[in-house]
Short mmCIF file of C-alpha atoms in Angstrom, two decimals:
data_model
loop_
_atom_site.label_atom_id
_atom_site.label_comp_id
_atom_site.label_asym_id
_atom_site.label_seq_id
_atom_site.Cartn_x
_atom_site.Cartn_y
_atom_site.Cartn_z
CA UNK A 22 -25.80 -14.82 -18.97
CA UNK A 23 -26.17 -13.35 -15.81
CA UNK A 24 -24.42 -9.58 -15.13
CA UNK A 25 -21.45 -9.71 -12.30
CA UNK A 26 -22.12 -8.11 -9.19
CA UNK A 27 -19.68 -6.94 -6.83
CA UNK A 28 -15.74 -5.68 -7.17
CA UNK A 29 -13.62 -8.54 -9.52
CA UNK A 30 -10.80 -10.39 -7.74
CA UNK A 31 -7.62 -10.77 -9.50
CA UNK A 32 -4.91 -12.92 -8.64
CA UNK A 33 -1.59 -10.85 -7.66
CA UNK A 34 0.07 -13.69 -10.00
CA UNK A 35 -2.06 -12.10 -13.23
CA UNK A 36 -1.28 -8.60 -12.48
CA UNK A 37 2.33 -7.09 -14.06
CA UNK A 38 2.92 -3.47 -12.99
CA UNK A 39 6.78 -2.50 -15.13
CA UNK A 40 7.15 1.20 -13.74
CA UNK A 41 9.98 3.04 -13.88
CA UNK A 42 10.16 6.11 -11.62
CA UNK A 43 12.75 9.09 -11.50
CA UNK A 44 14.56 8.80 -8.60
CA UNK A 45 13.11 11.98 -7.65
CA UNK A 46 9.46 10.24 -8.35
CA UNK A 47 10.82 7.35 -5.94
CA UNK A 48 11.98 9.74 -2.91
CA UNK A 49 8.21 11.08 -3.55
CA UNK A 50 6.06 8.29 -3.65
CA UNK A 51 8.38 7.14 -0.56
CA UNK A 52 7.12 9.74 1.63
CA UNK A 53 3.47 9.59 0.39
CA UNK A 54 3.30 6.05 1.49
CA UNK A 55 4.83 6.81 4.77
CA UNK A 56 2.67 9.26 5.33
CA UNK A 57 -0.37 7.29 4.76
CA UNK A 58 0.87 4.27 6.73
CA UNK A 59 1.40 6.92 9.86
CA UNK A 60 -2.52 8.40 9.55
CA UNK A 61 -3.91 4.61 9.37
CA UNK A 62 -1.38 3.95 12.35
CA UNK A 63 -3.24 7.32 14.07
CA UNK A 64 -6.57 6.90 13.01
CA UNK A 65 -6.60 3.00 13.80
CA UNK A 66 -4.97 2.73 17.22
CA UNK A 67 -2.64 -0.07 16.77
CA UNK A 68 -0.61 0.68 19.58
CA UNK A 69 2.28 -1.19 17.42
CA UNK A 70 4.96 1.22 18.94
CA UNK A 71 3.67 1.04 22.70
CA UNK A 72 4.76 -1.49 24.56
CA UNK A 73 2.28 -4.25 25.53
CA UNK A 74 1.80 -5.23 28.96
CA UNK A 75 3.17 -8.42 30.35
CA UNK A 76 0.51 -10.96 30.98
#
């Protein structure tokens, strides 16, 4: 049998994540997320709240 090579895929359907979270934990991982959304908006450019010029 041959070894596997290279990162696994999973199906999102196969994967079950039951977390609960403090409501304090919530308001936290919130603003972590937001945070990271607005450095890959910085560091990637996407221009998503400029305006785009007519063509």
């Amino acid at each position: 049998m041959a070894a596997a090579t290279g990162p696994r895929t999973v199906r999102s359907e196969e994967v079950r994540w039951d977390v609960q979270l403090t409501p304090h934990e919530q308001e936290r991982l919130l603003i972590h997320v937001a945070a990271d959304v607005a450095e890959r908006r910085r560091a990637g450019g996407s221009g998503s709240t400029t305006p785009r010029p007519s063509p």
